[in-house]
Coordinates of C-alpha atoms and ligand atoms in Angstrom, one line a residue:
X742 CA 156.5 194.6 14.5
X743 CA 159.5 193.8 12.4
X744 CA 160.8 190.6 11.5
X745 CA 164.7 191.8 13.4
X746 CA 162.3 192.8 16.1
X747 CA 160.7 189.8 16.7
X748 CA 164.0 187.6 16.5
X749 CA 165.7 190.3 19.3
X750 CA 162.3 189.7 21.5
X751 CA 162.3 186.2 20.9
X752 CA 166.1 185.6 22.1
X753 CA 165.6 188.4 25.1
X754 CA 162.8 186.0 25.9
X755 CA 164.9 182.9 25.7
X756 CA 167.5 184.6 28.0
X757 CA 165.2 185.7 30.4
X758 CA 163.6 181.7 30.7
X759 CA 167.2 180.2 30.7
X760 CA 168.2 182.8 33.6
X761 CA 164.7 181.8 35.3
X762 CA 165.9 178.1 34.9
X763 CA 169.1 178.9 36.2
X764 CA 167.8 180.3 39.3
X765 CA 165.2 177.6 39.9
X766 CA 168.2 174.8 39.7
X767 CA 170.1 176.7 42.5
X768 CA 166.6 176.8 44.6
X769 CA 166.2 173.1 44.1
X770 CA 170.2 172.3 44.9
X771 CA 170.0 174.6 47.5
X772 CA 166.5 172.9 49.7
X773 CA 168.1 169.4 48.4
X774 CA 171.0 169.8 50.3
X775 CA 169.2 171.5 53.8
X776 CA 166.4 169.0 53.4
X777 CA 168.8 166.0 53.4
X778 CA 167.0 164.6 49.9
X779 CA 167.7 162.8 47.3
X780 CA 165.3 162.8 44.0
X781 CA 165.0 159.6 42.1
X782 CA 163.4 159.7 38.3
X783 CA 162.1 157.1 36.2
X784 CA 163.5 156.6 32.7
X785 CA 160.5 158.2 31.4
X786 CA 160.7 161.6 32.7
X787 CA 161.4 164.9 31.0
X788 CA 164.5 165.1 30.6
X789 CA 165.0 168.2 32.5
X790 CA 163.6 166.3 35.5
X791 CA 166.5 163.4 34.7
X792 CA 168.9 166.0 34.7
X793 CA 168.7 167.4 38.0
X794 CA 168.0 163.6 39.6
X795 CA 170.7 161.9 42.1
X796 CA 169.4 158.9 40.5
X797 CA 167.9 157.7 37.0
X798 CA 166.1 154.5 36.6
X799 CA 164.1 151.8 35.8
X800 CA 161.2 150.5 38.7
X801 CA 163.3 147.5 39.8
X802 CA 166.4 150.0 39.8
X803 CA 164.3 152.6 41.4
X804 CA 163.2 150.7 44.4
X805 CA 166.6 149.6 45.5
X806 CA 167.4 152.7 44.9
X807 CA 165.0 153.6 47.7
X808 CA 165.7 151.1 49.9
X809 CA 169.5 152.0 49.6
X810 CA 169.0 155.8 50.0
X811 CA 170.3 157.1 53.9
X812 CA 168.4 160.5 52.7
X813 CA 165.5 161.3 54.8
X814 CA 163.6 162.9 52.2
X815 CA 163.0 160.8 49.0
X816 CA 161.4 163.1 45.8
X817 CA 160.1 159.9 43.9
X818 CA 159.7 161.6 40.1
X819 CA 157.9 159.1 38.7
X820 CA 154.3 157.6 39.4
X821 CA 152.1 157.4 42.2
X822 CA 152.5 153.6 42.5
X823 CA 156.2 154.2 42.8
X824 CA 156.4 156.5 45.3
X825 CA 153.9 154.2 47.2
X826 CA 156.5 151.6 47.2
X827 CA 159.4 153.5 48.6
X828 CA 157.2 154.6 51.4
X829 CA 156.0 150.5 52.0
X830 CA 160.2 149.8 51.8
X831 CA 160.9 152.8 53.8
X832 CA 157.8 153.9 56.1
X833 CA 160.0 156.0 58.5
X834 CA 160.9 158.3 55.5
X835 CA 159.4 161.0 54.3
X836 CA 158.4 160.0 50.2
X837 CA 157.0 162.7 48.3
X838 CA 155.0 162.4 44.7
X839 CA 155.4 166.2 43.2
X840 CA 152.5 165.7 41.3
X841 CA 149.2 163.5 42.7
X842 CA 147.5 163.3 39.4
X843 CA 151.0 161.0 38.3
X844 CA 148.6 157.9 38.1
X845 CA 149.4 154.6 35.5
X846 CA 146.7 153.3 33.6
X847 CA 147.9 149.7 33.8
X848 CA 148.0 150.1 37.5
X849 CA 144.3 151.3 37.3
X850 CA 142.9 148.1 35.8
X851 CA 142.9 145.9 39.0
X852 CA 142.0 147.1 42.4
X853 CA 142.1 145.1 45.8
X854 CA 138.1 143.9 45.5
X855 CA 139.1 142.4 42.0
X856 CA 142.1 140.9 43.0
X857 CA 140.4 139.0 46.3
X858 CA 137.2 137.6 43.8
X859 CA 140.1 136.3 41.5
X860 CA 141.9 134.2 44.2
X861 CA 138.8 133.1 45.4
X862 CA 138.4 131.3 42.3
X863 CA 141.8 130.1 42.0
X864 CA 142.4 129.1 45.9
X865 CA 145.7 127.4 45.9
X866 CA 147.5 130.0 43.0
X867 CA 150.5 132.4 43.7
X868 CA 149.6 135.6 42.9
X869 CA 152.2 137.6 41.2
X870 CA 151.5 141.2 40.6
X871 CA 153.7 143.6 38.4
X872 CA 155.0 146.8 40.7
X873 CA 153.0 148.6 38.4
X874 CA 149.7 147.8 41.0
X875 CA 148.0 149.7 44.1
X876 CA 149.7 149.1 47.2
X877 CA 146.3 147.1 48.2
X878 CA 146.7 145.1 45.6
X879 CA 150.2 144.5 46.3
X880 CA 149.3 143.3 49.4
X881 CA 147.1 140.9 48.4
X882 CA 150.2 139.4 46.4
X883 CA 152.5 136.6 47.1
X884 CA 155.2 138.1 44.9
X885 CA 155.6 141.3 43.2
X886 CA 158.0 141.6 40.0
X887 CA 159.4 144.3 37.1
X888 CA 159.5 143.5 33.7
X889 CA 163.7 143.4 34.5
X890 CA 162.7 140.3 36.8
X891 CA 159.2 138.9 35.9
X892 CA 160.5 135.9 34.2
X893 CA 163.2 134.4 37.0
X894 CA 159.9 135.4 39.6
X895 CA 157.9 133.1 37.4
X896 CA 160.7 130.5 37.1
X897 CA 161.2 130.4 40.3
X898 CA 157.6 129.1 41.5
X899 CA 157.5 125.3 41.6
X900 CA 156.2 123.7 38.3
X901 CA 153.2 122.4 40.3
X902 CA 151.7 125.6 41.4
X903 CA 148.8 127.7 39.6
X904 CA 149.7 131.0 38.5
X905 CA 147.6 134.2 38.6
X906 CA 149.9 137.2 36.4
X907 CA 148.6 140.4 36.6
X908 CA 147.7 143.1 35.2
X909 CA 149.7 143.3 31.6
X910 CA 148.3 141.0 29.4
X911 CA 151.5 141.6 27.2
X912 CA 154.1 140.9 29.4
X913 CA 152.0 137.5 31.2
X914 CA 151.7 136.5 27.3
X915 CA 155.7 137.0 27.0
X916 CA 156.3 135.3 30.3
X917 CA 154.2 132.5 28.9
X918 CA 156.2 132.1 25.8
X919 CA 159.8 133.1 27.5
X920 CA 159.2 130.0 30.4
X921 CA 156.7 128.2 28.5
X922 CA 153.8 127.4 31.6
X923 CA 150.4 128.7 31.6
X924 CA 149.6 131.5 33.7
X925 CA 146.1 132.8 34.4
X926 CA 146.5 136.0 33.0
X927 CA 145.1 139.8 33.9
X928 CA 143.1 141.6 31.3
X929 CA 145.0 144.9 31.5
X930 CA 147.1 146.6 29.3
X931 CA 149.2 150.4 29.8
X932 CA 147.8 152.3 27.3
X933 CA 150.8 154.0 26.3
X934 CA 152.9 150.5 25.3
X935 CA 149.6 148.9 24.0
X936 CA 149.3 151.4 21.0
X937 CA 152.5 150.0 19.8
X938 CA 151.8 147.6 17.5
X939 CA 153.6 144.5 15.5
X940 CA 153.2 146.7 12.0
X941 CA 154.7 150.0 14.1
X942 CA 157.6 147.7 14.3
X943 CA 158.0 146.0 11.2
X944 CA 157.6 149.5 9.7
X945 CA 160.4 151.1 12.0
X946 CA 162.7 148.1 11.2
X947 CA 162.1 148.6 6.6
X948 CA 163.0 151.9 7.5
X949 CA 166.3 151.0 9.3
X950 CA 167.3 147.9 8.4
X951 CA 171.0 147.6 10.0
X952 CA 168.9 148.6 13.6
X953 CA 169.4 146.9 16.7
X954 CA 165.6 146.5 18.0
X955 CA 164.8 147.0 21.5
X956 CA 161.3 146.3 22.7
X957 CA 159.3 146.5 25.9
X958 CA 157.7 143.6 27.1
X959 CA 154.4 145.7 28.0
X960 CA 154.3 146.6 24.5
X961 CA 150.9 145.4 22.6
X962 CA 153.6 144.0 20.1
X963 CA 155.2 142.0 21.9
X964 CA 153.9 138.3 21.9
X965 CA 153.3 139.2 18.2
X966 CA 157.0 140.2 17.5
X967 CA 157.9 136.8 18.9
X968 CA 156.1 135.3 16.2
X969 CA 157.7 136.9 13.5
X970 CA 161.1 136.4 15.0
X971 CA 160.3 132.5 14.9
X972 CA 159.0 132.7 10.9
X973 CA 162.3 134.8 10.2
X974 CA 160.4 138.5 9.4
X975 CA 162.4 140.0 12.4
X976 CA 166.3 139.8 13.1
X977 CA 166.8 137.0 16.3
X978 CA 169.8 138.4 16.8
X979 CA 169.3 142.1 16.8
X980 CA 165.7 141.6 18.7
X981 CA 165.7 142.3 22.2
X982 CA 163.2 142.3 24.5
X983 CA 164.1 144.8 27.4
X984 CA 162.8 146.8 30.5
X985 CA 164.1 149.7 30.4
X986 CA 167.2 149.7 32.4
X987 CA 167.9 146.7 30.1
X988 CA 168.2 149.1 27.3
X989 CA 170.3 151.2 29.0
X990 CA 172.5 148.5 29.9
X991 CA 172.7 146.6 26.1
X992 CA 173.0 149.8 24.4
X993 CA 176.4 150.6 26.5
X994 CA 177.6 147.3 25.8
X995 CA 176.5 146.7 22.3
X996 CA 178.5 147.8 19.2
X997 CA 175.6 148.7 16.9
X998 CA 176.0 152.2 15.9
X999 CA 172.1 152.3 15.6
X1000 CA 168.7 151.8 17.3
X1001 CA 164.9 151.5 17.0
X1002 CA 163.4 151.8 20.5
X1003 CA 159.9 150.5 21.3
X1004 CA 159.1 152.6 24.8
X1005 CA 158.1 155.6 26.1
X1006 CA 160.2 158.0 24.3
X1007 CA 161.2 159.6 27.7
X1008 CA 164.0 157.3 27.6
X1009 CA 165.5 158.3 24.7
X1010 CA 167.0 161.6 26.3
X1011 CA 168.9 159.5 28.5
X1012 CA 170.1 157.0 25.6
X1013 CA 171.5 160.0 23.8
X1014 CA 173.0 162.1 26.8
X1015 CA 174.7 158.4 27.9
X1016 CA 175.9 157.4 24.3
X1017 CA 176.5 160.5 22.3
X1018 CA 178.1 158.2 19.3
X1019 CA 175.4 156.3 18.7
X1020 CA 171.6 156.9 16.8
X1021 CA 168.0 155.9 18.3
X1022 CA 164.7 156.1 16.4
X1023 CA 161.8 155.6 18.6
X1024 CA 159.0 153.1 17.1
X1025 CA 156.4 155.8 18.0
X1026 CA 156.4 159.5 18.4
X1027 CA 152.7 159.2 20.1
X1028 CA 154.5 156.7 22.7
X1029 CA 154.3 159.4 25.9
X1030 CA 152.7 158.7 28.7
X1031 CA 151.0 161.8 29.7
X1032 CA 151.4 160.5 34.1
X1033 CA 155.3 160.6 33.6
X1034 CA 154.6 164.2 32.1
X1035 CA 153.1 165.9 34.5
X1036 CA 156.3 166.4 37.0
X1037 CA 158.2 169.7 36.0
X1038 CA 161.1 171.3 37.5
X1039 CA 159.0 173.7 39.1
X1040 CA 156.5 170.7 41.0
X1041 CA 160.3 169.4 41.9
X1042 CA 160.7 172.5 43.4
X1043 CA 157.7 173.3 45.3
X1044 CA 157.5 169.6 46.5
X1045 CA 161.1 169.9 48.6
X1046 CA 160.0 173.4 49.3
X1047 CA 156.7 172.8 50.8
X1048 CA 157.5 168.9 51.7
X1049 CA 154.1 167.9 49.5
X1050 CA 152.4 165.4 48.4
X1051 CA 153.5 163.2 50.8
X1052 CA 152.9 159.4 50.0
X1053 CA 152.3 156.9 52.8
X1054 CA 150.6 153.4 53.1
X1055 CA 148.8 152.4 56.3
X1056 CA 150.6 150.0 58.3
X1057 CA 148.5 146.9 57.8
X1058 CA 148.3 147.4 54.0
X1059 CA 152.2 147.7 54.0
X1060 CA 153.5 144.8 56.1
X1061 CA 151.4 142.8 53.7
X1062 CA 152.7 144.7 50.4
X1063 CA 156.3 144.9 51.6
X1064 CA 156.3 140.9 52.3
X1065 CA 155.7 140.8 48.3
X1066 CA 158.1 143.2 47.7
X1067 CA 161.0 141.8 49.4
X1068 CA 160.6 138.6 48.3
X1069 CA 160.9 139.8 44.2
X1070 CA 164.2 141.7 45.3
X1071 CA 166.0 139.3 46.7
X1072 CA 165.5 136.7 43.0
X1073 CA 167.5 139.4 41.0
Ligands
13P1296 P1 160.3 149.5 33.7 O1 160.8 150.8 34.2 O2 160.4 148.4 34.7 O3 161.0 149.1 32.4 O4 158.8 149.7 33.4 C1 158.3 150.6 32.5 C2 157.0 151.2 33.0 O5 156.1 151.3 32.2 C3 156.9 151.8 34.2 O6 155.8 152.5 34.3
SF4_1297 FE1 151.7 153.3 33.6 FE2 152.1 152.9 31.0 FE3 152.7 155.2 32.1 FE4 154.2 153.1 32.7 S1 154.0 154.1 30.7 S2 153.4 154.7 34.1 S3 152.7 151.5 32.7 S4 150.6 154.3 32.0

């Protein structure tokens, strides 16, 4: 075949999957609108998947997003423990997952057992769990939080209490340093922010000196970072540590032309499409988190087409779950 006959193939293929995508958009519009849906998508997702959301977010932003919602459908395009929290806030809707395998690793380090021979050693403690948990283990919880509210949930416990923190060992270390109390702190890590480490940053910050730094607190840098900006090595006032609808929010408001990110890089689609003007480098290419991956247009799609994979909590798991819940979103 010749080379000119290659390229021609390669565009009438292009044309062909851009018509395909065209069609499968309509398809979706179309079963959004007769289903009475609306599709939520963390900031991590592909970005075609944020493009065709009614709402893009981080967790905190995402579950009052779904309690808001009057929709009777909610597609939650994100993870499993997500979608399991709009159906614990909103039981009488139908939440749907378009992928099932859309696990979290961090979520996977403590289950309900674990959690129960924990408390039984700390008896008088508040437990307060990250969203990023099992419903079961939510609801074995006194408080659940986001790494947008985690340190006014902590803050707002009275001095005298115990604290268990679980599961990120990153963001109970930052809590720690951030509020300065002790917490009794889970052994578990997201496997995606751990493998970003305090050289990845120093590294990306030589390389772009005049960069704003934004970092995730589940990030395996992160107590480490806080170090270096107390001995100077890192700019205190161009350091910021963010979830990640606090990056969305200080990059709109900030008026540094520049950006090194420390996330998932699924989020940096929605920095660029949201501030065209402005540059982001992410710390780490290999930052992807291969749960957010796996929903596609076409699991979109065949999720509001078939209703599947419905997500729902039994009723005694959820009263006890949604008690934590409501309490973290009514501090922030
Ligand atoms: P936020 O969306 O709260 O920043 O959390 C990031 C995350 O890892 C979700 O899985
Ligand atoms: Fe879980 Fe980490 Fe993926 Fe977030 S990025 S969903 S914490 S594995």
């Amino acid at each position: 075949m010749t080379e000119e006959c290659g390229q021609t193939s390669r565009r009438r293929a292009c044309t062909l999957a851009a018509a395909a995508d065209d069609v499968l958009l309509r398809e979706i519009e179309r079963l959004r609108r007769d289903r009475r849906a609306v599709i939520l998508a963390h900031n991590y997702q592909i970005g075609p998947v944020q493009d065709v959301a009614d709402f893009v977010g981080d967790s905190l932003e995402l579950s009052r997003a779904a309690a808001a919602t009057d929709a009777e459908v909610i597609v939650f395009c994100g993870v499993h423990f997500m979608a399991e929290t709009a159906a614990i806030l909103w039981p009488e809707k139908t939440v749907l997952l378009p992928d099932l395998e859309a696990g979290c690793s961090l979520a996977a380090t403590i289950d309900a057992d674990q959690l129960r021979a924990w408390k039984a050693e700390h008896p008088s403690a508040v437990v307060v769990a990250y969203v990023n948990t099992s419903a079961e283990v939510k609801a074995e919880a006194d408080v659940c939080c986001t790494s947008t509210n985690a340190v006014e949930v902590v803050r707002g416990i009275p001095e005298d209490k115990e604290i268990l923190f679980l599961p990120d060992m990153f963001l109970g270390a930052y809590i720690e340093q951030v509020t300065g109390r002790k917490l009794h702190v889970w052994m578990g890590e997201c496997h995606v922010h751990a493998g970003i480490r305090p050289d990845d940053i120093l590294a990306a910050q030589a390389a772009h000196p005049g960069a704003e730094l934004l970092i995730h607190p589940e990030c395996g840098c992160v107590s480490n970072c806080m170090a270096h900006l107390a001995w100077g090595d890192l700019p205190a006032d161009r350091t910021h540590i963010l979830s990640t609808g606090g990056m969305m929010r200080h990059v709109r408001k900030s008026p540094a032309p520049e950006f090194v990110v420390a996330t998932e890089t699924g989020i940096l689609h929605r920095l660029h499409k949201e501030n065209p003007g402005k540059r982001f480098h992410p710390v780490s290419d290999a930052a992807v988190c291969q749960y957010m991956k796996r929903i596609t247009l076409e699991k979109v799609h065949r999720s509001l087409a078939d209703l599947v994979h419905r997500v729902t909590v039994p009723e005694d798991v959820a009263v006890r779950a949604r008690r934590a819940i409501e309490r973290m979103l009514v501090v922030v």
